[in-house]
Short mmCIF file of C-alpha atoms and ligand atoms in Angstrom, two decimals:
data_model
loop_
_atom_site.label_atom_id
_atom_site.label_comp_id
_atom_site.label_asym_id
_atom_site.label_seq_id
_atom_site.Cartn_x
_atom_site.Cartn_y
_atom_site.Cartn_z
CA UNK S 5 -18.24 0.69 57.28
CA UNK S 6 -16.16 -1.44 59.10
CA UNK S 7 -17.94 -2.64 63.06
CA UNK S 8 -15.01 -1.09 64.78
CA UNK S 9 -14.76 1.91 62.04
CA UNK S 10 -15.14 4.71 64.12
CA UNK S 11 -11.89 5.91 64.88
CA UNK S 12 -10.40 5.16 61.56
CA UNK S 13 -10.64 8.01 58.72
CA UNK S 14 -8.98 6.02 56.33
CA UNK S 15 -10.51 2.51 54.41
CA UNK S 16 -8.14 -0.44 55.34
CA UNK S 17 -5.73 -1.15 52.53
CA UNK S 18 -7.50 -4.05 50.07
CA UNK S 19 -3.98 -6.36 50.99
CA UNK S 20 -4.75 -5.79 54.26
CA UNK S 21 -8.55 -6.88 54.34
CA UNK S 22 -7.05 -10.37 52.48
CA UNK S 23 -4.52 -10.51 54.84
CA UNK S 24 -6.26 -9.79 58.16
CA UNK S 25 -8.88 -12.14 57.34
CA UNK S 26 -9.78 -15.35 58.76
CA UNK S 27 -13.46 -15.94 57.34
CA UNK S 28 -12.45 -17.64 54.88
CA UNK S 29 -11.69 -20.24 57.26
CA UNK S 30 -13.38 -19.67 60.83
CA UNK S 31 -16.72 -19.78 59.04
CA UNK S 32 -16.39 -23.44 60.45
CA UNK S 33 -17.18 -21.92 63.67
CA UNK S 34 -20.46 -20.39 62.72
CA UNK S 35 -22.59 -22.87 65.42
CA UNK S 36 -20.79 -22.43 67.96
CA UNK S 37 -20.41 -18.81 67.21
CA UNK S 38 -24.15 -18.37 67.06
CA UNK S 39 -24.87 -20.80 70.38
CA UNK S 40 -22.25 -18.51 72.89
CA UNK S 41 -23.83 -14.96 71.42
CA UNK S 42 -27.32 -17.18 72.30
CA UNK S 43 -25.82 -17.36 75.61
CA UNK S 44 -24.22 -14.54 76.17
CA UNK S 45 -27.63 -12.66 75.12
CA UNK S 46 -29.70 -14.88 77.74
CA UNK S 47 -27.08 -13.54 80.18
CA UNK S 48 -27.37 -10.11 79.46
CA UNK S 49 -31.12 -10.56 79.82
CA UNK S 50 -30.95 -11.90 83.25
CA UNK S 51 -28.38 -8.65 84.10
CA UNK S 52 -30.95 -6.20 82.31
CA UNK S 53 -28.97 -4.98 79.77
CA UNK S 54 -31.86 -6.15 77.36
CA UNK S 55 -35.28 -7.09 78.09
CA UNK S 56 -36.65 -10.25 77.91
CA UNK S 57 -38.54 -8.86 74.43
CA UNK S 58 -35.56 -8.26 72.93
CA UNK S 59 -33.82 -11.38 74.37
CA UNK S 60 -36.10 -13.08 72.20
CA UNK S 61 -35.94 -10.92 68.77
CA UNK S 62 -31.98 -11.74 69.24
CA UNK S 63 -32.27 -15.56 69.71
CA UNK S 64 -34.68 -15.56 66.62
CA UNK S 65 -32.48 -13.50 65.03
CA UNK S 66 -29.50 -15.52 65.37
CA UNK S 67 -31.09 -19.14 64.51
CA UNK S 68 -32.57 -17.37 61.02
CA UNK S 69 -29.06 -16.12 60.57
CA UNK S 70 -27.46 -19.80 61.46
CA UNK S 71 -29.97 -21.19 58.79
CA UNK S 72 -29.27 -18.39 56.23
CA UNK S 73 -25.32 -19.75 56.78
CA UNK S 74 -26.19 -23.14 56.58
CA UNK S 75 -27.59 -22.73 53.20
CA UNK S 76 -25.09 -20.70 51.52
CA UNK S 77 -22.10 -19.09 53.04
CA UNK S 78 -21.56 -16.95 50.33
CA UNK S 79 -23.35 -14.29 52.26
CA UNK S 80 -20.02 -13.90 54.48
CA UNK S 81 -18.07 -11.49 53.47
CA UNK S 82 -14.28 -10.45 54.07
CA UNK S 83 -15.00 -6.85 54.93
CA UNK S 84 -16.17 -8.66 58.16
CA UNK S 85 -13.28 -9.86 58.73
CA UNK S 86 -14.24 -12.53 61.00
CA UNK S 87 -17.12 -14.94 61.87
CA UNK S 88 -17.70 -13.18 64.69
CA UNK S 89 -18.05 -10.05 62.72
CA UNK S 90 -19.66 -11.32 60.04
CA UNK S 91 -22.59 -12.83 62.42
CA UNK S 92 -23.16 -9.65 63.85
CA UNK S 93 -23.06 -7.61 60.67
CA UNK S 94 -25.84 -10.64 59.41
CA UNK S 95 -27.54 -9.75 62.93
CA UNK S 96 -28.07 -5.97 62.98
CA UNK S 97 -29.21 -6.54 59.34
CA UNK S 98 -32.28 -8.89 60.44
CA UNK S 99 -33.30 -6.87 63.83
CA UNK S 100 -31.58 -3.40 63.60
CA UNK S 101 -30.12 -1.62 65.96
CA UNK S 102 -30.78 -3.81 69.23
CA UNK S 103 -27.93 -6.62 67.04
CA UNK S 104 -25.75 -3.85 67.51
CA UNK S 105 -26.45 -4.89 71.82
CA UNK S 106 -25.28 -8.18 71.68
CA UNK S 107 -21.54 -6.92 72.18
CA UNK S 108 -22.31 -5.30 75.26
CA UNK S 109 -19.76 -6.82 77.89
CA UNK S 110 -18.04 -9.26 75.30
CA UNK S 111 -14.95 -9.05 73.01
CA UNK S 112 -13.81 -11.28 69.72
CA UNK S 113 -11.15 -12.12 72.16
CA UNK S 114 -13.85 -13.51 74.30
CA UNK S 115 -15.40 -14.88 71.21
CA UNK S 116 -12.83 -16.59 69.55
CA UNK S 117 -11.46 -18.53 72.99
CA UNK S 118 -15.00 -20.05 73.23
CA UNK S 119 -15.72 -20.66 70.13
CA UNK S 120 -12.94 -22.72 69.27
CA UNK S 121 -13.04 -24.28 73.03
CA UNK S 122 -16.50 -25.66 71.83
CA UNK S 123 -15.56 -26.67 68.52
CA UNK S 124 -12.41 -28.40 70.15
CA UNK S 125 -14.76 -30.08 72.61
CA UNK S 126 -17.39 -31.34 70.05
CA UNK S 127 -14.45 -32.72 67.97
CA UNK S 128 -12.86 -34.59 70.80
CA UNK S 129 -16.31 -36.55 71.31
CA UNK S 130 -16.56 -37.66 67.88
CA UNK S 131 -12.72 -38.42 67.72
CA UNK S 132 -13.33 -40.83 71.04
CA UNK S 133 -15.93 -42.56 69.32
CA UNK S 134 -13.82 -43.55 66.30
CA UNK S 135 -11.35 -44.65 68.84
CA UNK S 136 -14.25 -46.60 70.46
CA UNK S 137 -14.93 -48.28 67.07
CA UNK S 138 -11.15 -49.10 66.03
CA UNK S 139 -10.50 -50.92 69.89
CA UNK S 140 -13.78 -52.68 69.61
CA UNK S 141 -12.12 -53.92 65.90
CA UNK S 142 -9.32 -54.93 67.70
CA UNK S 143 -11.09 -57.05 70.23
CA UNK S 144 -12.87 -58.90 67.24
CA UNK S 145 -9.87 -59.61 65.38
CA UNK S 146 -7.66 -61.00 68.38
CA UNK S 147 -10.90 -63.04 69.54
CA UNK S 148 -10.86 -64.45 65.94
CA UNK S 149 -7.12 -65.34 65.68
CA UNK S 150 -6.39 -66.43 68.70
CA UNK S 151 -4.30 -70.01 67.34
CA UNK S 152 -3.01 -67.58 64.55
CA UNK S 153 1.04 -68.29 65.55
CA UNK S 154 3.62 -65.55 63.84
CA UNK S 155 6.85 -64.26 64.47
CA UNK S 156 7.52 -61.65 67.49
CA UNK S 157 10.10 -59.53 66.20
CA UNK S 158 12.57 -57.30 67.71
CA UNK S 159 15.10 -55.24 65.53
CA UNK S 160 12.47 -56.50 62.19
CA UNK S 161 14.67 -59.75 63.23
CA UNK S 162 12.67 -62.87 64.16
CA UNK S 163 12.72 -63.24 67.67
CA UNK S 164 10.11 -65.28 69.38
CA UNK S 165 6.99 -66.92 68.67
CA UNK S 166 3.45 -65.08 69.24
CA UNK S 167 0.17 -65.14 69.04
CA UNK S 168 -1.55 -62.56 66.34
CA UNK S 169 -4.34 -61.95 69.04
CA UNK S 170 -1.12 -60.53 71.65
CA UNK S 171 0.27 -58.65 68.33
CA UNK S 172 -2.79 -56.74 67.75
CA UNK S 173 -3.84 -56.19 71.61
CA UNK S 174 -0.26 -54.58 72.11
CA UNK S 175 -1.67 -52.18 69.47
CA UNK S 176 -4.97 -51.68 71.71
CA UNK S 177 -2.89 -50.77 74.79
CA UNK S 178 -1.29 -47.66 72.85
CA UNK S 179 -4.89 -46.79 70.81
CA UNK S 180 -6.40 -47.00 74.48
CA UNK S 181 -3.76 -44.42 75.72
CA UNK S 182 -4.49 -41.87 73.26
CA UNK S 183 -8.02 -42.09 74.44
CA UNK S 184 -6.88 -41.76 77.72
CA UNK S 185 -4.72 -38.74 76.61
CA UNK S 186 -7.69 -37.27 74.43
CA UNK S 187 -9.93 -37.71 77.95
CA UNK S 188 -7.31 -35.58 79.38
CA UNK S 189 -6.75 -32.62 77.15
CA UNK S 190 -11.03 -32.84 77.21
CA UNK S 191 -10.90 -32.15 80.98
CA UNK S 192 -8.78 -29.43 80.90
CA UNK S 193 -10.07 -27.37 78.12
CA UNK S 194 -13.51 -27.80 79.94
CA UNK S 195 -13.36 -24.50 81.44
CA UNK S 196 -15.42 -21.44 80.00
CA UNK S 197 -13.53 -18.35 78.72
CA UNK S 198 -16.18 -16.29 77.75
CA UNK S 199 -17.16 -13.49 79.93
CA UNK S 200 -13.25 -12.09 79.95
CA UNK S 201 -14.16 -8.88 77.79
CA UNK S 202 -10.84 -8.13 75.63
CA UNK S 203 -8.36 -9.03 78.58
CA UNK S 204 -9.39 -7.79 81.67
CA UNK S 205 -13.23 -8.60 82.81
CA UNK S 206 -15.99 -6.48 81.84
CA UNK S 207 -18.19 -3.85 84.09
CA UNK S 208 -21.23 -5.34 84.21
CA UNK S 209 -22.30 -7.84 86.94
CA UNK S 210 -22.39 -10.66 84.70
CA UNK S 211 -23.40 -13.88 85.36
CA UNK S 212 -20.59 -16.35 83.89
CA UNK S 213 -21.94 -19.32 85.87
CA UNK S 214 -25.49 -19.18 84.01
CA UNK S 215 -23.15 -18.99 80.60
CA UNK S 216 -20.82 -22.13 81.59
CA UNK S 217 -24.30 -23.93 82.22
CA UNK S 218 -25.98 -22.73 78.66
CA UNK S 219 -23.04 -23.87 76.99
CA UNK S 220 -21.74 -27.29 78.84
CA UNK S 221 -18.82 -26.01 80.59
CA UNK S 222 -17.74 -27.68 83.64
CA UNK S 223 -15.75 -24.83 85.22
CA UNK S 224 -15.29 -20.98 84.48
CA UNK S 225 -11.81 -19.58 83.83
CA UNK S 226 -9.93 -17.91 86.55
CA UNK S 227 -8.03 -15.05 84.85
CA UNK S 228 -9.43 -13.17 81.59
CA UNK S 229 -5.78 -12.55 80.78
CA UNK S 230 -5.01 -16.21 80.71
CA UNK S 231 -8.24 -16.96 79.29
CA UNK S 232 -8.38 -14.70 76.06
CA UNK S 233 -4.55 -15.87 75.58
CA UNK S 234 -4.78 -19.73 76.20
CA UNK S 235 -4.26 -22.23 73.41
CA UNK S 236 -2.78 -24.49 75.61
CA UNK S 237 -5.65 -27.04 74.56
CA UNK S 238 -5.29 -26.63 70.88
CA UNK S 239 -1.45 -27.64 71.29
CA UNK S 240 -2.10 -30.60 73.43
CA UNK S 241 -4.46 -31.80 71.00
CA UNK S 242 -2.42 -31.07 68.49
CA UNK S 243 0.15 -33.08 70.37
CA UNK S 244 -2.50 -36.08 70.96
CA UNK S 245 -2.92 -36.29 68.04
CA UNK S 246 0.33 -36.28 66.86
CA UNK S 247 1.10 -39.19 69.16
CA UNK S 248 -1.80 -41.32 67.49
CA UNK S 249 -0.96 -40.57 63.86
CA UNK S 250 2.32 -41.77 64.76
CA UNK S 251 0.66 -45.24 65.86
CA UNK S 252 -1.66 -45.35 63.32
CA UNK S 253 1.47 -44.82 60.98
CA UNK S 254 3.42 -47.93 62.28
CA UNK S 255 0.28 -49.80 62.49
CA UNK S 256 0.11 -49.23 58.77
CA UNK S 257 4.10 -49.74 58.45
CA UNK S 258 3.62 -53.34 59.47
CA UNK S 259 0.43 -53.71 57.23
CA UNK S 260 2.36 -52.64 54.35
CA UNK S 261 5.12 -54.81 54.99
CA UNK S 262 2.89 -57.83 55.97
CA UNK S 263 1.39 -57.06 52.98
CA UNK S 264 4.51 -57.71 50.95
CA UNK S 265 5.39 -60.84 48.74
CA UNK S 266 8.47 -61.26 50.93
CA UNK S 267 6.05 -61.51 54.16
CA UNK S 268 2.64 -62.76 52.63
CA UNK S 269 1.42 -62.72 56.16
CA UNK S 270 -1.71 -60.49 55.69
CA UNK S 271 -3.99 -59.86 52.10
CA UNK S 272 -5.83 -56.31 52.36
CA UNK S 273 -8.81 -56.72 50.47
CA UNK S 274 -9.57 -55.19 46.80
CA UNK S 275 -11.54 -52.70 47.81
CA UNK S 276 -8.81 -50.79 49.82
CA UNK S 277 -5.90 -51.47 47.70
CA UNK S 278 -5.21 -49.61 44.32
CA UNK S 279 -3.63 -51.27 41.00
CA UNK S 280 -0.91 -49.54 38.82
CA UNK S 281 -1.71 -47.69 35.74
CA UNK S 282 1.54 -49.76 34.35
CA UNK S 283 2.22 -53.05 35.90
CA UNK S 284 -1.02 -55.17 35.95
CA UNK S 285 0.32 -57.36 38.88
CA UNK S 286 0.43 -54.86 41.24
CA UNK S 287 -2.46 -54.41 44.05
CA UNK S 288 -0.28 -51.41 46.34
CA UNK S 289 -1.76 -50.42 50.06
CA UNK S 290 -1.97 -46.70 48.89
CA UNK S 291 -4.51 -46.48 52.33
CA UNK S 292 -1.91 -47.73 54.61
CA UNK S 293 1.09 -45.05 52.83
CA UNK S 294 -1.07 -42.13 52.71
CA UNK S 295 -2.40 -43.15 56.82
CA UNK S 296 1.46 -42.99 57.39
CA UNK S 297 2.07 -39.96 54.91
CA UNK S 298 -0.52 -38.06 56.60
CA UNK S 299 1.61 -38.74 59.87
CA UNK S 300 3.89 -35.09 59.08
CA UNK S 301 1.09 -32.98 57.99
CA UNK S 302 -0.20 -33.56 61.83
CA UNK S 303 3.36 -33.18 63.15
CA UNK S 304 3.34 -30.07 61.04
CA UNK S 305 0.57 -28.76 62.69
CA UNK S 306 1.99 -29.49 66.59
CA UNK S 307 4.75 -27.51 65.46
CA UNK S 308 2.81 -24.87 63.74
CA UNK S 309 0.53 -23.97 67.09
CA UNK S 310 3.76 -24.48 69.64
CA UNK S 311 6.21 -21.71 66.94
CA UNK S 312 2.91 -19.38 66.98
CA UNK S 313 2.29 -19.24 70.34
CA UNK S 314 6.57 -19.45 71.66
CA UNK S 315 7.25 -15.78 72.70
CA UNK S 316 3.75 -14.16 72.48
CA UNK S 317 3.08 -11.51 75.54
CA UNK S 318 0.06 -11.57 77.28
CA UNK S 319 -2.71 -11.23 75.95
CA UNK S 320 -4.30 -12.10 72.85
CA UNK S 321 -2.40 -11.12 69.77
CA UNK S 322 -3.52 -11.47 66.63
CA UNK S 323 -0.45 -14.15 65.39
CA UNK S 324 -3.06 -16.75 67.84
CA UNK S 325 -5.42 -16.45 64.24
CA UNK S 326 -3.05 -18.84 63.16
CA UNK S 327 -4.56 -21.37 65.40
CA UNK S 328 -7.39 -22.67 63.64
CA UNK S 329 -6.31 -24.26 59.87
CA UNK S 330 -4.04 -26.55 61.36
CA UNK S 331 -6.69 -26.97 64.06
CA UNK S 332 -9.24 -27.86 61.68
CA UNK S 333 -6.46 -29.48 59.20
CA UNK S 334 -6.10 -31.98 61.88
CA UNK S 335 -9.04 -32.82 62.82
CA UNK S 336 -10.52 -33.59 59.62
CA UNK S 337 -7.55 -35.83 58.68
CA UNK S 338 -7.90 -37.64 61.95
CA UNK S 339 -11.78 -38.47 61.70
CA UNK S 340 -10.63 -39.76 58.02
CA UNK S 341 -7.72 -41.68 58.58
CA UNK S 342 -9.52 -43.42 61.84
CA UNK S 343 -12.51 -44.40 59.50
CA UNK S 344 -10.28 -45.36 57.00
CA UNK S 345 -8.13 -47.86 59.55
CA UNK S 346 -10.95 -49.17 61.09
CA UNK S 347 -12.96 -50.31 57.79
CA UNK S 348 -9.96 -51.47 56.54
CA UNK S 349 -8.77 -54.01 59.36
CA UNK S 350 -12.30 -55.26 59.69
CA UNK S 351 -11.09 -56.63 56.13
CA UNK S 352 -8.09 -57.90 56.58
CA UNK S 353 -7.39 -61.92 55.62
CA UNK S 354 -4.65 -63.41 58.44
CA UNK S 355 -2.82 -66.01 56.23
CA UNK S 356 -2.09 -68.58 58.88
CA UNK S 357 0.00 -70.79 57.27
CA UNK S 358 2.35 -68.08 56.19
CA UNK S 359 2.70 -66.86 59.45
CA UNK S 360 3.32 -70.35 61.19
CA UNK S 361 5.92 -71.17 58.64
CA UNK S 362 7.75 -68.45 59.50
CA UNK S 363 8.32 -69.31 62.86
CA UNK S 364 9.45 -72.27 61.94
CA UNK S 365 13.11 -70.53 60.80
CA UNK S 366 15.05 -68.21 62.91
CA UNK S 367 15.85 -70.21 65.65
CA UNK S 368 12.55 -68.34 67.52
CA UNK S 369 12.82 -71.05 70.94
CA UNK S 370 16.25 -70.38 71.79
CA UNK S 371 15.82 -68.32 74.73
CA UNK S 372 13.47 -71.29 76.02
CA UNK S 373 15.65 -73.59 75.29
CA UNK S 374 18.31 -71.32 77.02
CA UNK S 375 15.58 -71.65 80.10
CA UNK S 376 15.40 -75.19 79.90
CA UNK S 377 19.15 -75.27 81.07
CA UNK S 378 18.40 -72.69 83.62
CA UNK S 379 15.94 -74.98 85.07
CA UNK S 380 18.31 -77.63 84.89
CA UNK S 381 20.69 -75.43 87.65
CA UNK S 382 22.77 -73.85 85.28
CA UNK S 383 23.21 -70.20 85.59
CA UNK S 384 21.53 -68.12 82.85
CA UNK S 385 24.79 -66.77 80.98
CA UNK S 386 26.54 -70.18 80.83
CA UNK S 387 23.21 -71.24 79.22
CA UNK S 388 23.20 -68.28 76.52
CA UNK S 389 26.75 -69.23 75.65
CA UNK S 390 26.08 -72.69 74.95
CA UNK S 391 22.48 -71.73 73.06
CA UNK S 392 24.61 -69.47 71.21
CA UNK S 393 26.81 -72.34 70.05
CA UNK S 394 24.54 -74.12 69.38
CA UNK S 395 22.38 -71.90 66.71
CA UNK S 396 25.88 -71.13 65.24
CA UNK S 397 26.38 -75.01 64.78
CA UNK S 398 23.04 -75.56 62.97
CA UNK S 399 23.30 -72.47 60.75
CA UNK S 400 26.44 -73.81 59.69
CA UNK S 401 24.82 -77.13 58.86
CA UNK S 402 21.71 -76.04 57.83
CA UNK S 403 19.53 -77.39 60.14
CA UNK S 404 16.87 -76.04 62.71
CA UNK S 405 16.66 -76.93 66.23
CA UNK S 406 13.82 -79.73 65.70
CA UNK S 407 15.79 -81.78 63.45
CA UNK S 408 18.89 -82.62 65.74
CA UNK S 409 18.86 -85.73 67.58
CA UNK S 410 19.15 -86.00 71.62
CA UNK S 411 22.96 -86.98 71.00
CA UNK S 412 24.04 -84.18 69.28
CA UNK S 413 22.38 -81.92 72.06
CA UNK S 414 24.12 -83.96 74.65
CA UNK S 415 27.45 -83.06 72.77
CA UNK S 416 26.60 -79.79 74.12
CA UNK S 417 25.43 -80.52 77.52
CA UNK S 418 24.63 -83.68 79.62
CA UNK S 419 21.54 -81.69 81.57
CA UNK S 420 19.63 -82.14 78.06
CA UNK S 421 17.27 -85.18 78.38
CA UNK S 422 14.35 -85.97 75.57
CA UNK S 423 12.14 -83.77 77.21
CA UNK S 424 13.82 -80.47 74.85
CA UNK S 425 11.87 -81.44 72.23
CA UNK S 426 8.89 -80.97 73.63
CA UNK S 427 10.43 -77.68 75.54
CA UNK S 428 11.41 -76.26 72.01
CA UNK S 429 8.09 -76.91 70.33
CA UNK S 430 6.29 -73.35 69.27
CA UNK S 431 2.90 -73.97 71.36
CA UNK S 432 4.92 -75.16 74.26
CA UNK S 433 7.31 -71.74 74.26
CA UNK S 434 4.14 -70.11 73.79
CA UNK S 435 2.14 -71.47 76.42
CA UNK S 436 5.01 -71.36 78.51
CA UNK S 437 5.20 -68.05 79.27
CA UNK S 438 3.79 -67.40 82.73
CA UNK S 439 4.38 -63.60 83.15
CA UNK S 440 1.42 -61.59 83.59
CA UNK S 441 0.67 -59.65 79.97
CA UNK S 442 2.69 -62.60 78.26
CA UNK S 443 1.23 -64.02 74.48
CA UNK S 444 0.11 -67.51 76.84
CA UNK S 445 -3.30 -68.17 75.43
CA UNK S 446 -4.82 -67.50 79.08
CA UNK S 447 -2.77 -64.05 79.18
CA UNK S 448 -4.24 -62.86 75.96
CA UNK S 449 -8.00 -64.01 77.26
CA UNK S 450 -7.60 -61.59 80.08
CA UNK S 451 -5.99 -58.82 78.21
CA UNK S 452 -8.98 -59.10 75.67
CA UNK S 453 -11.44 -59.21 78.19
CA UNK S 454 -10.10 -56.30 80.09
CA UNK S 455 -10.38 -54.54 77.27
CA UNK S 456 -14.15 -55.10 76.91
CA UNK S 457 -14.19 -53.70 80.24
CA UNK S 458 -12.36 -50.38 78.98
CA UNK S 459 -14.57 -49.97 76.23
CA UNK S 460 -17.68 -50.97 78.22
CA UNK S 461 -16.94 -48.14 80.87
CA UNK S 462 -16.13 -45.90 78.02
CA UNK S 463 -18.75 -45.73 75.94
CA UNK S 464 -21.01 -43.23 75.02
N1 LIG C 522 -10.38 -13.51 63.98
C1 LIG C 522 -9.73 -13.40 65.24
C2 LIG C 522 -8.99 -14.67 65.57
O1 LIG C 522 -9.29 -15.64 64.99
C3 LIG C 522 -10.74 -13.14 66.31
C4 LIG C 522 -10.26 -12.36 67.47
C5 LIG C 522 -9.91 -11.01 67.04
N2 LIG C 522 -9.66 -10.15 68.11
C6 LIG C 522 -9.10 -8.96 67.91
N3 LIG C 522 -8.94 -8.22 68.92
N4 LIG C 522 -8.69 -8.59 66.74
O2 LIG C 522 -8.10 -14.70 66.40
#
């Protein structure tokens, strides 16, 4: 007989029970299912609604029934429907009628918002520390590469000198935001639902305070009606989420192509590449496609929640059981992909050469060279304009900057003297730039050590 059986003559149709479901997934929730009906039982304790004997049959109750998941879930059943269900039903089998108590003053409604506000919570900390770990590998490797010279490129077109260290900090700045934006969707959802009944509040003086303390919540919700229908939290985390796959995705873009003979900047090492069953030369960054691949299951997910939830009335409704698999979906190929990134980069060989030798080509100092008339008193355009003249003269005669003599720049302009060459030289363009957050050696130092400071306040 079903918990809520009583006014129902009929048995629910077998499609139905498949349909209706969701224990086949929210079993995942069985802890923190188990640690708010521990709660919620110390509460109704304290209110006298059970007695401090029976407050402790439940609590044993439910920990034997946690352990009795824990070792095989087979014992959850679909005729529950639910975890919540399900825990119950396991409940009122161990201690007899007084399980059947535990509901007093509560609703799945109630259940389900807290439940998957904990699980949400717990899997927020652990995704912060994996974003700990992958800034911390980004400190290491721009420490170790500072004189590491490449390309800056906008357009994938060469366009000025850089240091690797200033490439790979540029990706802490955005990995640091989606901390920042994970901190924030953490502070909001910290706000206890449970205690709502099914929409409206219960009739018992309950004590939601003592339950936001038992359980770690910061605040306790305003409105039942908002709080049994709010999955505000699981879209923005959805849509946090969806913002870092997408940089972990171009991260792994640029690996890929670095990767490439026709770049040969970086070599990803054996053990997270793959060969090909057919061509024996091949050694393919299947880790880097699938961390980009995995970019639209995540998308999928955002959009999943935000379609689910568009147009739902107040309150709960039961479409909001489509919540959770794309919840879970993405949280489990977050915690992968960020493991996978991080142990990955801490791999990585920088080939230095390769990387310096393309700077050399692509005419990479003209805008300096461009300022080097501007510092001369020319105004800015006329200097573009004759910069532009003279790349087009060199590509024409196949030369570079470097190799032109003094008189053939002075064919262009009288303001150019023999310092240019030193101008135009890659470390001096580099070290040149005085702009706070430039790739200058000492601009790099304090971006790096700032970021210590981040991850120093940060951690936990
Ligand atoms: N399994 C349901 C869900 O995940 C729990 C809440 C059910 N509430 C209800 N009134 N049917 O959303």
């Amino acid at each position: 007989m079903k918990l809520w059986g009583g006014r129902f003559s009929q048995k629910t149709n077998h499609l139905l029970e498949t349909f209706n479901a969701s224990i086949t997934f929210d079993y995942k929730l069985f802890k923190e299912d188990i640690e708010g009906s521990i709660a919620h039982a110390t509460m109704l304790e304290k209110i006298g609604v059970i007695t401090s004997e029976e407050l402790k049959l439940v609590i044993k109750g439910l920990k034997e029934v946690q352990e009795d998941i824990e070792g095989d879930t087979s014992i959850l059943n679909i005729e529950n429907e639910d975890i919540h269900m399900n825990v119950e039903s396991l409940l009122t089998q161990k201690i007899g009628t007084l399980g059947k108590k535990i509901h007093t003053a509560r609703s799945r409604n109630d259940q389900v918002a807290v439940d998957l506000k904990m699980y949400t919570k717990k899997k927020i900390q652990g995704i912060l520390s994996l974003l700990e770990e992958l800034l911390s590998t980004f400190l290491t490797i721009s420490e170790q590469h500072m004189d590491y010279i490449l390309p800056g490129y906008t357009h994938l077109q060469r366009a000025q000198p850089i240091r690797l260290s200033f490439h790979i900090m540029a990706y802490f700045q955005k990995i640091k935001r989606d901390y920042t934006r994970f901190e924030d969707v953490l502070e909001r959802l910290d706000e206890l639902p449970l205690g709502s009944g099914a929409m409206s509040g219960v009739s018992y003086e309950t004590d939601r305070v003592l339950m936001k303390d038992l359980l770690g919540f910061s605040r306790i919700s305003d409105n039942a009606m908002d709080a049994v229908s709010d999955r505000d939290y699981v879209i923005e985390f959805q849509s946090a989420a969806s913002i870092l796959m997408m940089h972990l995705s171009q991260i792994s873009e640029e690996m890929i192509l670095w990767s490439s003979y026709e770049f040969k900047f970086i070599e990803i090492s054996d053990d997270f590449t793959t060969g090909s069953s057919i061509m024996p030369q091949k050694k393919n960054p299947d880790a880097c496609e699938l961390l980009r691949g995995k970019t639209g299951r995540v998308f999928g997910n955002l959009m999943g929640i935000l379609t689910v939830m568009k147009g739902l009335p107040l309150a709960y409704n039961k479409d909001m059981q489509e919540d959770k698999e794309g919840l879970f979906d993405t949280v489990e190929t977050l915690m992968i992909s960020l493991q996978v990134l991080n142990e990955m980069l801490k791999t990585v060989k920088y080939n230095k050469k390769q990387m310096f030798d393309a700077v050399q080509y692509g005419f990479l100092n003209a805008t300096d060279m461009a300022d080097y008339l501007v510092y001369k008193g020319l105004p800015f355009r006329e200097c573009h304009e004759i910069v532009g003249k003279i790349t087009k003269d060199c590509i024409e005669q196949n030369i570079i900057f470097e190799e032109m003599t003094l008189e053939m720049f002075q064919k262009y302009s009288l303001l150019f003297d023999a310092s240019i060459f030193e101008t135009i030289s890659i470390e001096q363009v580099i070290e040149n730039k005085k702009s706070f957050g430039s790739t200058s050696k000492k601009s790099v130092l304090i971006s790096i050590e700032n970021g210590y400071d981040f991850l120093k306040i940060k951690k936990h």
